[in-house]
C-alpha cells in the first residue's frame, strides 16, 4: 500500500463522518461452484468508491436509494447477491452502485437500463418475483448543478475548465449540506410494484455459474 492510499485522499472527511451513510450486509456463494457462504460481508461507501472510481453525488444518492430498496426486499438486513436483478438509468455512477450491491450484471441478463431521468432503481428478487421501485424526491437534487451538467458539453476552453471545477465544488457542497445530513428515508421512497422482467438484449449473455450450487445440502466433507 502506498502512502497515498493510506491517506485516503479520495474519501473526504465529510464522507467519513457522514452519520447516515448506509452500510450493506451481503451474502454470496463461497466458491465458483460453491454453496451459500455462512458468513456475511459488510460493504461500506469506500468500497463502492474503489470500484466506481470516485465519490460523486450519484454514488451517494445511489447508496441511499439502494439502501431502502434492499431493506424492503431483505427485512433481516442481509442482501442475497445471488438472487437479484435491477434496472437504473444508464448513469455510470448509478449502474455501478446497483451492480456492486445487487450482483446484477448485463452479461448475465440481470442488469439493464431504462431511459428515465433521475435517481431511481427497480430491484427484483429473482426467486420470488418480489419487485420494488425506489425514487429520489423531485427537487431534492440541485437544479443549478443539473443545469451546469447539461451546459458543460456546450462550453469550451477556459469556460469549460471553469465549469468542470465549479461543478465538482457544487456537487461536493450539495453532498455536505443536503445528502450527508439527511437519512435515506427523508428524500427517497420505496414501493412494491408488479414488474415483468424483459430479457436483456445482449448477444454475448451467459449463465452465471457461480450460483448454481448455492442450495446443495451439506455433505461430502
Ligand atoms: Zn460517479
Short mmCIF file of C-alpha atoms and ligand atoms in Angstrom, two decimals:
data_model
loop_
_atom_site.label_atom_id
_atom_site.label_comp_id
_atom_site.label_asym_id
_atom_site.label_seq_id
_atom_site.Cartn_x
_atom_site.Cartn_y
_atom_site.Cartn_z
CA UNK A 1 0.00 0.00 0.00
CA UNK A 2 1.40 3.39 -0.94
CA UNK A 3 1.30 6.43 1.25
CA UNK A 4 -1.34 8.00 -0.97
CA UNK A 5 -3.59 5.02 -0.32
CA UNK A 6 -3.03 5.43 3.42
CA UNK A 7 -4.19 8.98 3.26
CA UNK A 8 -7.47 8.07 1.58
CA UNK A 9 -7.35 11.25 -0.44
CA UNK A 10 -10.44 10.08 -2.31
CA UNK A 11 -12.58 9.75 0.81
CA UNK A 12 -13.48 13.11 2.29
CA UNK A 13 -13.76 13.82 5.98
CA UNK A 14 -17.41 14.65 5.41
CA UNK A 15 -18.00 11.25 3.86
CA UNK A 16 -16.02 9.56 6.63
CA UNK A 17 -18.15 11.18 9.31
CA UNK A 18 -21.50 11.18 7.48
CA UNK A 19 -23.88 9.92 10.16
CA UNK A 20 -26.44 8.13 7.99
CA UNK A 21 -24.33 6.58 5.25
CA UNK A 22 -25.70 3.06 4.83
CA UNK A 23 -23.57 0.00 5.46
CA UNK A 24 -24.70 -3.01 3.47
CA UNK A 25 -24.54 -6.61 4.69
CA UNK A 26 -24.44 -9.14 1.86
CA UNK A 27 -24.39 -12.90 1.37
CA UNK A 28 -22.75 -14.64 -1.60
CA UNK A 29 -21.61 -18.11 -2.50
CA UNK A 30 -18.33 -19.43 -1.15
CA UNK A 31 -16.71 -20.50 -4.40
CA UNK A 32 -17.08 -20.68 -8.17
CA UNK A 33 -19.31 -23.76 -7.71
CA UNK A 34 -19.97 -23.28 -4.06
CA UNK A 35 -22.84 -23.27 -1.64
CA UNK A 36 -24.06 -20.18 0.11
CA UNK A 37 -21.34 -18.84 2.36
CA UNK A 38 -22.25 -18.97 6.03
CA UNK A 39 -20.69 -15.61 6.70
CA UNK A 40 -21.78 -12.21 5.55
CA UNK A 41 -19.71 -9.28 4.32
CA UNK A 42 -20.08 -5.62 5.03
CA UNK A 43 -19.88 -3.12 2.20
CA UNK A 44 -19.10 0.48 3.05
CA UNK A 45 -19.22 3.58 0.90
CA UNK A 46 -15.49 3.49 0.39
CA UNK A 47 -15.72 0.02 -1.17
CA UNK A 48 -18.09 1.45 -3.77
CA UNK A 49 -15.70 4.34 -4.43
CA UNK A 50 -12.86 1.90 -5.04
CA UNK A 51 -15.00 0.03 -7.55
CA UNK A 52 -16.62 3.03 -9.22
CA UNK A 53 -13.59 5.32 -9.20
CA UNK A 54 -14.75 8.46 -7.42
CA UNK A 55 -17.06 9.64 -4.63
CA UNK A 56 -19.59 11.53 -6.74
CA UNK A 57 -23.09 12.66 -5.85
CA UNK A 58 -24.51 9.83 -7.96
CA UNK A 59 -22.65 7.24 -5.92
CA UNK A 60 -24.03 8.51 -2.62
CA UNK A 61 -27.53 9.10 -3.97
CA UNK A 62 -27.44 5.58 -5.38
CA UNK A 63 -26.34 4.19 -1.99
CA UNK A 64 -29.18 5.98 -0.23
CA UNK A 65 -31.74 4.78 -2.78
CA UNK A 66 -30.43 1.21 -2.83
CA UNK A 67 -30.40 1.00 0.97
CA UNK A 68 -34.19 1.44 1.03
CA UNK A 69 -34.84 -0.92 -1.86
CA UNK A 70 -32.70 -3.68 -0.37
CA UNK A 71 -34.04 -3.20 3.16
CA UNK A 72 -37.52 -3.62 1.74
CA UNK A 73 -36.67 -6.88 -0.04
CA UNK A 74 -34.49 -8.22 2.79
CA UNK A 75 -36.04 -7.07 6.09
CA UNK A 76 -33.49 -9.17 8.02
CA UNK A 77 -30.83 -6.83 6.66
CA UNK A 78 -28.78 -9.40 4.74
CA UNK A 79 -28.79 -8.89 0.97
CA UNK A 80 -28.64 -12.06 -1.14
CA UNK A 81 -26.43 -11.02 -4.04
CA UNK A 82 -27.11 -14.29 -5.85
CA UNK A 83 -30.82 -13.58 -6.29
CA UNK A 84 -31.27 -10.04 -7.63
CA UNK A 85 -31.61 -8.16 -10.87
CA UNK A 86 -32.10 -4.46 -11.33
CA UNK A 87 -32.72 -1.54 -13.65
CA UNK A 88 -31.48 2.03 -13.47
CA UNK A 89 -30.85 4.95 -15.73
CA UNK A 90 -27.70 4.40 -17.79
CA UNK A 91 -25.58 6.51 -15.46
CA UNK A 92 -22.03 5.27 -14.82
CA UNK A 93 -22.50 6.02 -11.15
CA UNK A 94 -25.97 4.58 -10.52
CA UNK A 95 -25.29 1.49 -12.62
CA UNK A 96 -22.06 0.72 -10.76
CA UNK A 97 -23.64 1.12 -7.34
CA UNK A 98 -26.51 -1.13 -8.40
CA UNK A 99 -24.26 -3.82 -9.85
CA UNK A 100 -21.97 -3.91 -6.82
CA UNK A 101 -24.75 -4.08 -4.28
CA UNK A 102 -27.12 -6.47 -6.06
CA UNK A 103 -24.73 -8.65 -8.07
CA UNK A 104 -26.77 -7.82 -11.19
CA UNK A 105 -24.74 -7.68 -14.41
CA UNK A 106 -25.64 -7.15 -18.05
CA UNK A 107 -23.61 -10.16 -19.15
CA UNK A 108 -25.78 -12.47 -17.05
CA UNK A 109 -29.01 -10.77 -18.04
CA UNK A 110 -29.56 -9.37 -14.54
CA UNK A 111 -28.90 -5.69 -15.16
CA UNK A 112 -30.50 -3.38 -17.68
CA UNK A 113 -31.20 0.30 -18.20
CA UNK A 114 -34.24 2.41 -18.95
CA UNK A 115 -34.18 5.89 -20.38
CA UNK A 116 -35.92 7.57 -17.45
CA UNK A 117 -34.38 10.65 -15.85
CA UNK A 118 -33.45 10.97 -12.20
CA UNK A 119 -32.20 8.70 -9.48
CA UNK A 120 -34.29 5.55 -9.23
CA UNK A 121 -33.90 1.78 -9.21
CA UNK A 122 -36.20 -1.10 -9.90
CA UNK A 123 -34.90 -4.12 -7.99
CA UNK A 124 -36.36 -7.60 -8.33
CA UNK A 125 -35.75 -10.70 -6.27
CA UNK A 126 -35.42 -13.38 -8.96
CA UNK A 127 -36.66 -16.39 -6.93
CA UNK A 128 -39.88 -14.76 -5.77
CA UNK A 129 -40.53 -12.02 -8.33
CA UNK A 130 -40.87 -9.50 -5.50
CA UNK A 131 -40.07 -6.12 -7.01
CA UNK A 132 -39.56 -2.68 -5.53
CA UNK A 133 -39.08 0.70 -7.06
CA UNK A 134 -37.16 3.40 -5.22
CA UNK A 135 -37.11 7.00 -6.34
CA UNK A 136 -35.48 10.22 -5.25
CA UNK A 137 -37.82 13.01 -4.23
CA UNK A 138 -38.35 15.53 -7.00
CA UNK A 139 -36.48 18.75 -6.24
CA UNK A 140 -34.06 17.22 -3.72
CA UNK A 141 -31.09 17.46 -6.05
CA UNK A 142 -29.88 20.91 -7.02
CA UNK A 143 -31.31 22.37 -10.21
CA UNK A 144 -28.22 24.60 -10.60
CA UNK A 145 -25.99 21.54 -10.66
CA UNK A 146 -28.18 19.82 -13.25
CA UNK A 147 -28.16 22.97 -15.38
CA UNK A 148 -24.38 23.20 -15.28
CA UNK A 149 -24.06 19.49 -16.06
CA UNK A 150 -26.12 19.93 -19.19
CA UNK A 151 -24.32 23.15 -20.17
CA UNK A 152 -20.83 21.64 -19.81
CA UNK A 153 -20.72 19.97 -23.24
CA UNK A 154 -21.56 23.32 -24.88
CA UNK A 155 -18.63 25.10 -23.20
CA UNK A 156 -15.04 25.17 -24.42
CA UNK A 157 -11.63 26.46 -23.41
CA UNK A 158 -11.42 28.47 -20.19
CA UNK A 159 -15.16 28.41 -19.74
CA UNK A 160 -15.19 24.66 -19.79
CA UNK A 161 -12.22 24.45 -17.42
CA UNK A 162 -14.00 26.74 -15.02
CA UNK A 163 -17.24 24.81 -15.42
CA UNK A 164 -15.56 21.49 -14.57
CA UNK A 165 -14.03 22.94 -11.40
CA UNK A 166 -17.22 24.67 -10.38
CA UNK A 167 -19.31 21.58 -10.93
CA UNK A 168 -17.13 19.45 -8.68
CA UNK A 169 -17.29 22.10 -5.95
CA UNK A 170 -21.04 22.42 -6.25
CA UNK A 171 -21.53 18.65 -6.11
CA UNK A 172 -19.34 18.33 -3.01
CA UNK A 173 -21.12 21.22 -1.36
CA UNK A 174 -24.50 19.70 -2.10
CA UNK A 175 -23.43 16.42 -0.55
CA UNK A 176 -22.21 18.19 2.58
CA UNK A 177 -25.28 20.35 3.03
CA UNK A 178 -28.09 18.16 1.70
CA UNK A 179 -27.31 14.49 1.45
CA UNK A 180 -24.95 13.70 4.32
CA UNK A 181 -27.08 15.43 7.00
CA UNK A 182 -30.23 13.55 5.91
CA UNK A 183 -31.43 10.00 6.38
CA UNK A 184 -32.24 7.95 3.25
CA UNK A 185 -35.96 7.81 4.07
CA UNK A 186 -36.23 11.61 4.14
CA UNK A 187 -35.74 12.03 0.40
CA UNK A 188 -36.15 8.56 -1.12
CA UNK A 189 -39.28 6.47 -1.24
CA UNK A 190 -39.70 2.81 -1.95
CA UNK A 191 -42.80 0.92 -3.02
CA UNK A 192 -43.67 -2.57 -4.16
CA UNK A 193 -44.57 -2.86 -7.83
CA UNK A 194 -45.55 -5.55 -10.31
CA UNK A 195 -42.79 -5.98 -12.86
CA UNK A 196 -42.31 -8.32 -15.80
CA UNK A 197 -38.57 -8.56 -16.33
CA UNK A 198 -37.74 -8.32 -20.03
CA UNK A 199 -34.91 -10.35 -21.45
CA UNK A 200 -31.76 -8.21 -21.63
CA UNK A 201 -30.92 -7.73 -25.31
CA UNK A 202 -27.22 -8.53 -25.20
CA UNK A 203 -25.94 -11.18 -27.61
CA UNK A 204 -22.99 -12.35 -25.54
CA UNK A 205 -25.01 -13.10 -22.42
CA UNK A 206 -24.05 -16.19 -20.47
CA UNK A 207 -25.14 -18.17 -17.45
CA UNK A 208 -23.97 -17.09 -14.05
CA UNK A 209 -22.42 -20.35 -12.97
CA UNK A 210 -21.17 -19.38 -9.52
CA UNK A 211 -24.66 -19.55 -8.03
CA UNK A 212 -25.84 -22.87 -9.49
CA UNK A 213 -24.94 -24.96 -6.44
CA UNK A 214 -25.86 -22.50 -3.73
CA UNK A 215 -28.61 -24.71 -2.29
CA UNK A 216 -26.81 -28.07 -2.42
CA UNK A 217 -27.18 -29.60 1.06
CA UNK A 218 -24.10 -30.18 3.20
CA UNK A 219 -22.21 -33.41 2.67
CA UNK A 220 -19.00 -35.00 1.48
CA UNK A 221 -16.85 -33.14 3.97
ZN1 LIG B 1 -19.69 8.73 -10.43
#
